[in-house]
């Protein structure tokens, strides 16, 4: 004889009908959006098939890559160095602006509510405008070349790094800062003696991450005339020199992998 | 298993006859309509250790926060060295308050900075100008004063150690040195030893009592254990539901008084 297992009837889920209806509505909206999106972008699988021929001839042109030292490899290496310098300066020269705005835009360190809102707005603007748009503006202003790229990266990176730094300061332990406040330290002293040293490790990690991203961005900036290897790749495409382009891309890949490895190596060392 | 054998009463010299330095009168505070402090009165005197005891939520931390200006009481007055703090504004208030130092349960040193730099930071309230923003510019006099404070708490040999590498007890002693470097005459401590192991807790409390008696400081410490108070405090303030249940000499903290302070909340419905 087994004793009966006790059971209890499950009460009805409140407003179950509503839930199902709203899930179905969400799915319907999702599908409709995609129908419009596919039409709007001339999305056609058949174009991929017919385009395969063009792709093949492109690859045939690109191989073997042109490794001529004088006309291809040396200029590619030189331009890649410029790309690296653009990424480096775009990162380091945005440190002062990013730092100032981060301190103003962090709830724990801002001197005033109005300053806080204003710096948040400035950071949002510089973050929202893509670096490539800044590059187009600066190419018109200061002319074609790497300097326009550096200026573009400074602007966009200030927005991104300032936001990341402000957030990391808001997340660090505010205790030491409060301790100094009770000792009579001024707001500026609280920032330089507690808030900043508390967040320094995070700051350096984020800086290296942004350097990594900025080197990659500076490659794209070259495509719109802002100097570096991107400019050479653009010229190769326009003159149908796909074999030269292949070489240039390989050189860039090596640079990007090196920078990525270096920055993650340093970040790992900093964590311990 | 090793046990820590402690005398009933740590061998502190008798407190000198110190003058009253802070009077707190009729402090009331409520949060969202609930009264948390209800007419709290007490006096702190130089050369004396006051222990605040009471169950969780009885208002010990809120009392210290009101005194520190971290919370604003609804009513009541705080008089420091004869001056009613409510009559002061701006820099005058900041200067007066810098005579009161705080020591925290979570210690709150900057781990990346050295013990010496953390101690120097206690002096920031009286340093102004652009040179006060970095330890690089700290004057020799300040560093020597900080070294003396570190020596006073027995941490001189760790001056250049990063605070993050110190043990809890060592870090709390450095925090006490920071309060000394602030040149405060009143030292408020909210559960200064609750995060420490028994031996370190004993050492830090003995240090606070010794400083009170030898340096003529007024020390008020929230303690989570009556026996710490029995060994190191001169007087006790016992809170129950935001009211003072006992205020007086440590000898009055007998078993029946402890029972009254820690019985489950009667007023709660
Ligand atoms: N900022 C706050 N907001 C709302 N309630 C608070 C706040 N701070 C303290 N309290 C309440 O006040 C009462 C006393 O708290 P506290 O002074 O921290 O007690 P104790 O330190 O004695 O344990 C508690 O019931 C607590 O919940
Ligand atoms: Mg408390």
Coordinates of C-alpha atoms and ligand atoms in Angstrom, one line a residue:
Chain A
X1 CA 0.0 0.0 0.0
X2 CA 1.5 3.4 -1.0
X3 CA 0.2 6.5 0.7
X4 CA -1.3 9.0 -1.7
X5 CA 1.1 11.8 -2.6
X6 CA -0.6 15.1 -1.5
X7 CA -1.7 17.3 -4.4
X8 CA -3.1 20.8 -4.6
X9 CA -4.8 22.4 -7.6
X10 CA -2.8 25.1 -9.2
X11 CA -4.5 28.5 -9.1
X12 CA -5.0 30.1 -12.5
X13 CA -2.2 32.4 -13.7
X14 CA -3.6 35.9 -13.5
X15 CA -4.3 37.5 -16.8
X16 CA -2.8 34.6 -18.8
X17 CA -4.8 35.6 -21.9
X18 CA -3.2 39.0 -21.9
X19 CA 0.3 37.6 -21.7
X20 CA -0.2 35.3 -24.7
X21 CA -1.7 38.1 -26.7
X22 CA 1.1 40.5 -26.0
X23 CA 3.8 37.9 -26.9
X24 CA 2.0 37.2 -30.2
X25 CA 1.8 40.9 -30.9
X26 CA 5.5 41.3 -30.3
X27 CA 6.3 38.5 -32.7
X28 CA 4.0 40.0 -35.4
X29 CA 5.7 43.4 -35.1
X30 CA 9.1 41.7 -35.3
X31 CA 8.2 39.9 -38.5
X32 CA 6.7 43.0 -40.1
X33 CA 9.8 45.1 -39.3
X34 CA 11.9 42.4 -41.0
X35 CA 9.8 42.4 -44.2
X36 CA 10.3 46.1 -44.5
X37 CA 14.0 45.8 -43.7
X38 CA 14.7 43.1 -46.3
X39 CA 12.8 45.1 -49.0
X40 CA 14.6 48.3 -48.1
X41 CA 18.0 46.8 -48.4
X42 CA 17.4 44.9 -51.7
X43 CA 18.2 41.8 -49.9
X44 CA 18.5 39.0 -52.5
X45 CA 20.1 35.6 -52.1
X46 CA 20.2 35.2 -55.9
X47 CA 22.5 38.2 -56.2
X48 CA 25.0 36.4 -54.0
X49 CA 24.9 33.5 -56.5
X50 CA 25.3 35.6 -59.6
X51 CA 27.9 37.6 -57.8
X52 CA 30.0 34.6 -57.1
X53 CA 31.7 34.9 -60.5
X54 CA 32.8 38.5 -59.8
X55 CA 34.1 37.4 -56.4
X56 CA 36.1 34.6 -58.0
X57 CA 37.8 37.0 -60.5
X58 CA 38.5 39.4 -57.7
X59 CA 40.3 36.7 -55.8
X60 CA 42.1 35.6 -58.9
X61 CA 43.4 39.1 -59.3
X62 CA 44.4 39.3 -55.7
X63 CA 46.5 36.2 -55.8
X64 CA 49.4 36.1 -55.7
X65 CA 49.8 39.3 -53.7
X66 CA 52.2 41.8 -55.1
X67 CA 55.2 41.7 -52.8
X68 CA 57.4 44.2 -54.7
X69 CA 59.4 46.0 -52.1
X70 CA 59.8 49.3 -53.8
X71 CA 56.3 49.9 -55.1
X72 CA 54.1 47.9 -52.6
X73 CA 55.6 46.4 -49.5
X74 CA 57.8 49.4 -48.3
X75 CA 55.0 52.0 -48.8
X76 CA 52.5 49.6 -47.1
X77 CA 54.8 49.2 -44.0
X78 CA 55.4 53.0 -43.9
X79 CA 51.7 53.8 -44.1
X80 CA 50.9 51.1 -41.5
X81 CA 53.2 52.8 -39.1
X82 CA 51.3 56.0 -39.7
X83 CA 48.1 54.2 -38.9
X84 CA 49.6 53.0 -35.7
X85 CA 50.7 56.6 -34.8
X86 CA 47.2 57.9 -35.6
X87 CA 45.7 55.3 -33.2
X88 CA 48.3 56.1 -30.5
X89 CA 47.9 59.9 -30.6
X90 CA 44.1 59.7 -30.9
X91 CA 44.1 57.7 -27.7
X92 CA 46.7 59.5 -25.6
X93 CA 45.8 63.1 -26.7
X94 CA 42.2 62.4 -25.6
X95 CA 43.3 61.6 -22.0
X96 CA 43.1 65.2 -20.7
X97 CA 39.7 65.9 -22.2
X98 CA 38.3 62.5 -21.3
X99 CA 39.6 62.7 -17.7
X100 CA 38.1 66.2 -17.1
X101 CA 34.7 65.2 -18.5
X102 CA 34.7 61.9 -16.7
X103 CA 35.3 63.6 -13.3
X104 CA 32.5 66.1 -14.1
X105 CA 30.2 63.4 -15.4
X106 CA 30.5 61.0 -12.5
X107 CA 27.9 61.4 -9.7
X108 CA 30.5 60.7 -7.1
X109 CA 33.0 63.4 -8.2
X110 CA 31.1 66.1 -10.0
X111 CA 31.3 69.6 -8.5
X112 CA 27.7 70.4 -9.3
X113 CA 24.5 68.9 -10.7
X114 CA 24.4 71.3 -13.7
X115 CA 28.1 70.5 -14.5
X116 CA 27.1 66.8 -14.3
X117 CA 24.3 67.1 -16.8
X118 CA 26.3 69.3 -19.1
X119 CA 29.3 67.0 -19.3
X120 CA 27.0 64.0 -19.8
X121 CA 25.5 65.8 -22.8
X122 CA 28.9 66.7 -24.2
X123 CA 30.1 63.1 -23.8
X124 CA 27.0 61.7 -25.4
X125 CA 27.4 64.0 -28.4
X126 CA 31.1 63.0 -29.0
X127 CA 30.2 59.4 -28.6
X128 CA 27.1 59.5 -30.9
X129 CA 29.0 61.1 -33.8
X130 CA 31.0 58.3 -35.4
X131 CA 34.8 58.9 -35.8
X132 CA 34.4 58.6 -39.6
X133 CA 32.0 61.6 -39.6
X134 CA 34.6 63.6 -37.6
X135 CA 37.2 62.5 -40.1
X136 CA 35.2 63.8 -43.1
X137 CA 34.8 67.1 -41.3
X138 CA 38.5 67.4 -40.4
X139 CA 39.6 66.3 -43.9
X140 CA 37.6 69.3 -45.2
X141 CA 39.0 71.6 -42.5
X142 CA 42.7 70.7 -42.3
X143 CA 43.1 68.8 -45.5
X144 CA 43.8 65.2 -46.5
X145 CA 46.2 63.4 -44.3
X146 CA 46.9 61.7 -40.9
X147 CA 46.4 64.9 -38.9
X148 CA 42.7 64.9 -39.7
X149 CA 42.6 61.2 -38.5
X150 CA 44.2 62.1 -35.2
X151 CA 41.7 64.9 -34.6
X152 CA 38.8 62.7 -35.5
X153 CA 39.9 60.0 -33.0
X154 CA 40.5 62.5 -30.3
X155 CA 36.9 63.7 -30.6
X156 CA 35.2 60.4 -30.7
X157 CA 37.5 58.7 -28.2
X158 CA 36.9 61.5 -25.7
X159 CA 33.2 60.7 -25.8
X160 CA 33.7 56.9 -25.4
X161 CA 36.5 56.9 -22.9
X162 CA 35.1 59.7 -20.8
X163 CA 31.8 57.8 -20.4
X164 CA 33.6 54.5 -19.6
X165 CA 35.9 56.3 -17.0
X166 CA 32.9 58.1 -15.4
X167 CA 31.1 54.8 -15.1
X168 CA 34.1 53.0 -13.6
X169 CA 34.5 55.8 -11.0
X170 CA 30.8 55.5 -10.0
X171 CA 31.3 51.8 -9.5
X172 CA 34.4 52.0 -7.3
X173 CA 34.1 52.0 -3.5
X174 CA 33.2 55.5 -2.4
X175 CA 34.2 54.8 1.2
X176 CA 37.8 56.3 1.1
X177 CA 36.4 59.4 -0.6
X178 CA 33.8 59.8 2.1
X179 CA 36.5 59.3 4.7
X180 CA 38.5 62.2 3.3
X181 CA 35.4 64.3 3.1
X182 CA 34.8 63.9 6.8
X183 CA 38.4 64.9 7.4
X184 CA 37.6 68.2 5.7
X185 CA 39.2 67.5 2.3
X186 CA 37.9 69.7 -0.6
X187 CA 36.1 68.1 -3.5
X188 CA 39.2 68.4 -5.7
X189 CA 41.3 66.8 -3.0
X190 CA 38.8 64.0 -2.6
X191 CA 39.0 63.3 -6.3
X192 CA 42.8 63.4 -6.6
X193 CA 43.5 61.5 -3.3
X194 CA 40.7 59.0 -3.3
X195 CA 38.4 58.7 -6.4
X196 CA 41.2 58.7 -9.0
X197 CA 43.7 56.4 -7.3
X198 CA 40.8 54.0 -6.5
X199 CA 39.8 53.9 -10.2
X200 CA 43.3 54.0 -11.7
X201 CA 43.6 50.2 -12.5
X202 CA 40.2 50.3 -14.3
X203 CA 41.3 53.5 -16.2
X204 CA 44.5 52.0 -17.5
X205 CA 42.7 48.8 -18.6
X206 CA 40.0 50.9 -20.5
X207 CA 42.7 53.1 -22.0
X208 CA 44.5 50.0 -23.5
X209 CA 41.2 48.7 -24.8
X210 CA 40.5 52.0 -26.5
X211 CA 44.0 52.0 -28.0
X212 CA 43.3 48.7 -29.5
X213 CA 40.0 49.8 -31.0
X214 CA 41.4 53.2 -32.2
X215 CA 44.2 51.5 -34.2
X216 CA 41.5 49.6 -36.0
X217 CA 39.4 52.7 -36.5
X218 CA 42.3 54.7 -37.9
X219 CA 42.5 52.1 -40.7
X220 CA 38.9 52.9 -41.7
X221 CA 39.5 56.6 -41.4
X222 CA 42.3 56.3 -44.0
X223 CA 39.6 55.2 -46.5
X224 CA 38.0 58.7 -46.3
X225 CA 41.4 60.4 -46.8
X226 CA 42.6 60.7 -43.2
X227 CA 46.0 59.2 -43.8
X228 CA 47.7 55.9 -43.1
X229 CA 47.3 52.5 -44.7
X230 CA 43.6 53.0 -45.3
X231 CA 44.4 55.6 -47.9
X232 CA 46.7 53.2 -49.8
X233 CA 44.0 50.4 -49.7
X234 CA 41.5 52.9 -51.1
X235 CA 43.9 53.9 -53.9
X236 CA 44.6 50.2 -54.8
X237 CA 40.8 49.5 -55.1
X238 CA 40.3 52.5 -57.3
X239 CA 43.1 51.5 -59.6
X240 CA 42.0 47.8 -59.6
X241 CA 45.4 46.8 -58.1
X242 CA 43.9 43.9 -56.0
X243 CA 47.2 42.1 -55.7
X244 CA 48.7 45.2 -54.0
X245 CA 45.6 45.5 -51.8
X246 CA 46.1 41.9 -50.7
X247 CA 49.6 42.7 -49.5
X248 CA 48.4 45.8 -47.7
X249 CA 45.6 43.9 -45.9
X250 CA 48.1 41.3 -44.7
X251 CA 50.4 44.0 -43.3
X252 CA 47.4 45.6 -41.5
X253 CA 46.3 42.2 -40.1
X254 CA 49.7 41.7 -38.6
X255 CA 49.6 45.2 -37.0
X256 CA 46.2 44.6 -35.6
X257 CA 47.0 41.2 -34.1
X258 CA 50.2 42.6 -32.6
X259 CA 48.4 45.5 -31.0
X260 CA 45.6 43.3 -29.7
X261 CA 48.1 40.8 -28.2
X262 CA 50.2 43.6 -26.6
X263 CA 47.2 45.4 -25.1
X264 CA 45.6 42.2 -23.6
X265 CA 49.1 41.1 -22.3
X266 CA 49.5 44.4 -20.5
X267 CA 45.9 44.3 -19.2
X268 CA 46.4 40.8 -17.8
X269 CA 49.6 41.9 -16.1
X270 CA 47.8 44.9 -14.5
X271 CA 45.0 42.7 -13.1
X272 CA 47.4 40.7 -10.8
Chain B
X1 CA 42.7 25.4 19.4
X2 CA 44.3 28.5 20.8
X3 CA 42.4 30.8 23.1
X4 CA 43.0 34.4 23.8
X5 CA 43.3 35.0 27.5
X6 CA 42.3 38.5 28.4
X7 CA 42.3 40.3 31.7
X8 CA 38.9 41.5 32.9
X9 CA 40.1 45.0 32.5
X10 CA 42.9 46.1 30.2
X11 CA 45.6 47.9 32.2
X12 CA 44.9 51.4 31.1
X13 CA 46.1 54.2 33.3
X14 CA 43.4 56.1 35.1
X15 CA 41.9 58.8 32.8
X16 CA 43.0 62.3 33.6
X17 CA 40.4 64.7 34.7
X18 CA 39.6 65.9 31.2
X19 CA 37.2 68.7 30.4
X20 CA 34.0 68.3 28.5
X21 CA 34.6 68.9 24.8
X22 CA 31.3 68.0 23.0
X23 CA 27.7 68.3 24.2
X24 CA 24.9 66.7 22.2
X25 CA 21.5 67.7 23.3
X26 CA 18.1 66.3 22.4
X27 CA 19.0 64.8 19.1
X28 CA 16.0 63.5 17.1
X29 CA 15.9 62.0 13.7
X30 CA 13.4 60.0 11.7
X31 CA 13.4 58.2 8.4
X32 CA 10.2 58.2 6.4
X33 CA 8.1 59.1 9.4
X34 CA 9.7 56.4 11.6
X35 CA 11.5 57.9 14.6
X36 CA 15.1 56.5 14.8
X37 CA 16.6 58.9 17.4
X38 CA 14.3 60.2 20.1
X39 CA 15.9 62.9 22.4
X40 CA 19.5 61.6 22.5
X41 CA 21.7 63.5 25.0
X42 CA 25.3 62.8 25.8
X43 CA 28.6 64.5 26.6
X44 CA 32.1 63.6 25.4
X45 CA 35.1 64.5 27.6
X46 CA 38.8 64.6 26.8
X47 CA 40.7 61.7 28.1
X48 CA 37.7 59.4 28.2
X49 CA 36.4 56.5 26.1
X50 CA 32.6 56.3 25.6
X51 CA 31.2 53.0 24.3
X52 CA 27.9 53.1 22.4
X53 CA 26.0 49.8 22.9
X54 CA 22.7 48.6 21.6
X55 CA 21.0 46.1 19.4
X56 CA 21.1 46.4 15.6
X57 CA 18.9 49.3 14.5
X58 CA 18.9 51.0 17.8
X59 CA 20.4 54.2 16.3
X60 CA 24.1 54.0 17.1
X61 CA 25.4 54.7 13.6
X62 CA 22.7 57.4 13.0
X63 CA 23.8 59.1 16.2
X64 CA 27.5 59.3 15.1
X65 CA 26.4 60.3 11.5
X66 CA 24.4 63.2 12.9
X67 CA 27.4 64.3 15.0
X68 CA 29.6 64.1 11.9
X69 CA 27.2 66.0 9.7
X70 CA 26.6 63.1 7.4
X71 CA 22.9 63.1 8.5
X72 CA 20.9 66.1 9.4
X73 CA 18.9 65.7 12.6
X74 CA 15.4 67.2 12.8
X75 CA 16.2 68.8 16.1
X76 CA 18.9 69.0 18.8
X77 CA 22.1 70.8 19.2
X78 CA 25.8 69.8 18.9
X79 CA 28.3 72.0 20.8
X80 CA 32.0 71.5 20.1
X81 CA 34.4 73.3 22.3
X82 CA 31.8 75.8 23.3
X83 CA 30.5 76.5 19.8
X84 CA 27.1 75.5 18.6
X85 CA 27.8 73.9 15.2
X86 CA 24.4 75.0 13.9
X87 CA 25.7 78.7 14.1
X88 CA 28.5 77.9 11.7
X89 CA 28.5 77.9 7.8
X90 CA 30.8 77.1 5.0
X91 CA 34.5 77.0 5.7
X92 CA 34.0 77.8 9.4
X93 CA 31.9 74.7 9.7
X94 CA 34.4 72.6 7.8
X95 CA 37.2 73.8 10.0
X96 CA 35.3 73.2 13.2
X97 CA 34.3 69.7 12.1
X98 CA 37.9 68.8 11.2
X99 CA 38.4 68.7 15.0
X100 CA 36.3 65.6 14.9
X101 CA 37.8 62.6 13.1
X102 CA 36.0 59.4 12.1
X103 CA 37.2 55.8 12.0
X104 CA 35.1 53.3 10.0
X105 CA 34.3 49.6 10.3
X106 CA 35.4 49.3 6.6
X107 CA 38.6 51.3 7.4
X108 CA 38.5 53.2 4.0
X109 CA 42.1 53.6 3.2
X110 CA 43.2 54.0 -0.4
X111 CA 44.8 50.6 -1.1
X112 CA 47.0 51.8 -3.9
X113 CA 48.6 54.5 -1.8
X114 CA 51.2 53.9 0.9
X115 CA 50.4 53.9 4.6
X116 CA 52.3 57.2 4.9
X117 CA 50.4 58.8 2.1
X118 CA 47.1 57.7 3.6
X119 CA 48.1 59.2 6.9
X120 CA 49.1 62.5 5.3
X121 CA 45.7 62.7 3.6
X122 CA 44.2 63.2 7.1
X123 CA 45.7 66.7 7.0
X124 CA 44.0 67.7 3.7
X125 CA 41.4 69.8 5.5
X126 CA 44.1 72.3 6.5
X127 CA 46.0 72.2 3.2
X128 CA 44.8 74.3 0.4
X129 CA 46.0 75.3 -3.0
X130 CA 47.1 73.4 -6.1
X131 CA 50.0 71.7 -4.4
X132 CA 47.7 69.8 -2.1
X133 CA 46.3 67.6 -5.0
X134 CA 49.2 65.1 -5.1
X135 CA 51.2 63.3 -2.5
X136 CA 54.2 64.3 -4.6
X137 CA 53.9 67.8 -3.2
X138 CA 53.4 67.0 0.5
X139 CA 55.9 69.0 2.6
X140 CA 58.6 67.4 4.7
X141 CA 56.9 68.7 7.8
X142 CA 53.7 67.0 6.9
X143 CA 55.4 63.7 6.2
X144 CA 57.3 63.9 9.5
X145 CA 54.1 64.6 11.4
X146 CA 52.5 61.6 9.6
X147 CA 55.6 59.4 10.5
X148 CA 55.2 60.4 14.1
X149 CA 51.5 59.4 13.9
X150 CA 52.4 56.1 12.4
X151 CA 55.0 55.5 15.1
X152 CA 52.3 56.4 17.7
X153 CA 50.1 53.5 16.4
X154 CA 53.1 51.2 16.1
X155 CA 53.2 51.2 12.3
X156 CA 56.3 53.3 11.5
X157 CA 58.1 50.3 10.0
X158 CA 55.4 49.9 7.4
X159 CA 55.3 53.5 6.2
X160 CA 56.1 52.8 2.6
X161 CA 53.9 49.7 2.4
X162 CA 50.8 50.0 0.1
X163 CA 47.7 50.1 2.3
X164 CA 46.2 47.3 0.3
X165 CA 48.9 45.0 1.5
X166 CA 48.3 45.5 5.2
X167 CA 46.2 43.2 7.4
X168 CA 42.9 44.4 8.8
X169 CA 44.3 45.3 12.2
X170 CA 47.3 47.1 10.7
X171 CA 45.1 49.0 8.3
X172 CA 42.8 50.1 11.1
X173 CA 45.8 51.4 13.0
X174 CA 46.9 53.4 10.0
X175 CA 43.4 54.8 9.8
X176 CA 43.7 55.8 13.5
X177 CA 47.1 57.5 12.6
X178 CA 45.2 59.3 9.8
X179 CA 42.8 60.7 12.4
X180 CA 45.8 61.8 14.5
X181 CA 47.3 63.6 11.5
X182 CA 44.0 65.4 11.2
X183 CA 44.8 66.8 14.7
X184 CA 41.3 66.0 15.8
X185 CA 40.5 66.2 19.5
X186 CA 37.3 64.0 19.1
X187 CA 37.5 60.6 17.6
X188 CA 34.3 58.9 16.5
X189 CA 34.5 55.2 15.6
X190 CA 31.6 53.2 14.2
X191 CA 32.3 49.6 14.9
X192 CA 36.0 50.1 14.4
X193 CA 36.9 46.5 15.3
X194 CA 33.8 44.5 14.0
X195 CA 35.7 43.4 10.9
X196 CA 38.8 42.3 12.8
X197 CA 39.8 39.0 14.3
X198 CA 39.7 39.0 18.2
X199 CA 43.4 39.7 18.7
X200 CA 43.5 42.6 16.3
X201 CA 40.2 43.9 17.7
X202 CA 41.7 43.8 21.2
X203 CA 44.9 45.6 20.0
X204 CA 43.0 48.4 18.2
X205 CA 40.6 49.0 21.1
X206 CA 43.5 49.1 23.5
X207 CA 45.2 51.6 21.2
X208 CA 42.1 53.8 21.1
X209 CA 41.8 53.8 24.9
X210 CA 45.5 54.4 25.3
X211 CA 45.4 57.4 22.9
X212 CA 42.3 58.8 24.7
X213 CA 44.1 58.7 28.1
X214 CA 47.6 59.6 27.1
X215 CA 46.8 62.2 24.3
X216 CA 43.7 63.6 26.1
X217 CA 41.4 62.7 23.2
X218 CA 37.7 62.2 23.5
X219 CA 36.9 58.8 22.0
X220 CA 33.4 57.6 21.2
X221 CA 33.2 54.0 19.8
X222 CA 30.2 52.0 18.7
X223 CA 31.0 48.5 19.8
X224 CA 29.2 45.3 19.0
X225 CA 30.3 43.4 22.1
X226 CA 29.7 44.5 25.7
X227 CA 32.9 42.8 26.8
X228 CA 35.0 45.0 24.5
X229 CA 33.3 47.9 26.3
X230 CA 33.9 46.4 29.7
X231 CA 37.6 46.1 29.0
X232 CA 38.3 49.4 27.3
X233 CA 35.6 52.0 27.9
X234 CA 35.3 54.4 30.8
X235 CA 31.6 55.2 30.3
X236 CA 28.7 53.6 28.4
X237 CA 25.7 54.9 26.5
X238 CA 23.2 52.2 25.9
X239 CA 20.5 52.8 23.2
X240 CA 17.2 51.0 22.9
X241 CA 15.0 52.0 19.9
X242 CA 16.6 55.5 19.6
X243 CA 16.4 56.3 23.3
X244 CA 19.1 56.3 25.9
X245 CA 18.4 53.4 28.2
X246 CA 21.7 53.7 30.2
X247 CA 24.3 56.5 30.4
X248 CA 26.9 56.3 33.0
X249 CA 30.0 54.6 34.4
X250 CA 31.2 51.3 32.9
X251 CA 30.6 49.6 36.2
X252 CA 26.8 50.0 35.6
X253 CA 27.0 47.6 32.6
X254 CA 26.1 44.5 34.6
X255 CA 24.3 41.5 33.4
X256 CA 20.8 42.9 33.9
X257 CA 21.7 46.1 32.1
X258 CA 23.1 44.0 29.1
X259 CA 19.9 42.1 29.1
X260 CA 17.9 45.3 28.9
X261 CA 20.0 46.6 26.0
X262 CA 19.8 43.5 23.9
X263 CA 16.3 42.1 24.6
X264 CA 14.2 41.8 21.5
X265 CA 12.5 45.0 20.5
X266 CA 9.4 45.5 22.8
X267 CA 8.0 48.5 21.1
X268 CA 7.9 46.9 17.6
X269 CA 4.4 45.8 16.7
Ligands
LIG1 N1 19.4 56.3 5.4 C1 18.4 55.6 6.0 N2 17.2 55.6 5.5 C2 16.2 54.9 6.1 N3 16.3 54.3 7.3 C3 17.5 54.3 7.9 C4 18.7 55.0 7.3 N4 19.7 54.8 8.1 C5 19.3 54.1 9.1 N5 18.0 53.8 9.0 C6 17.2 53.1 10.0 O1 17.4 53.7 11.3 C7 17.5 52.7 12.3 C8 18.8 52.9 13.1 O2 19.9 52.6 12.2 P1 21.4 52.6 12.7 O3 21.6 53.9 13.3 O4 22.2 52.2 11.5 O5 21.4 51.4 13.8 P2 22.6 50.8 14.5 O6 23.9 51.4 14.0 O7 22.4 50.9 15.9 O8 22.5 49.3 14.1 C9 17.4 51.4 11.6 O9 16.1 50.9 11.8 C10 17.7 51.7 10.2 O10 16.9 50.8 9.4
LIG2 MG1 25.5 50.6 12.8

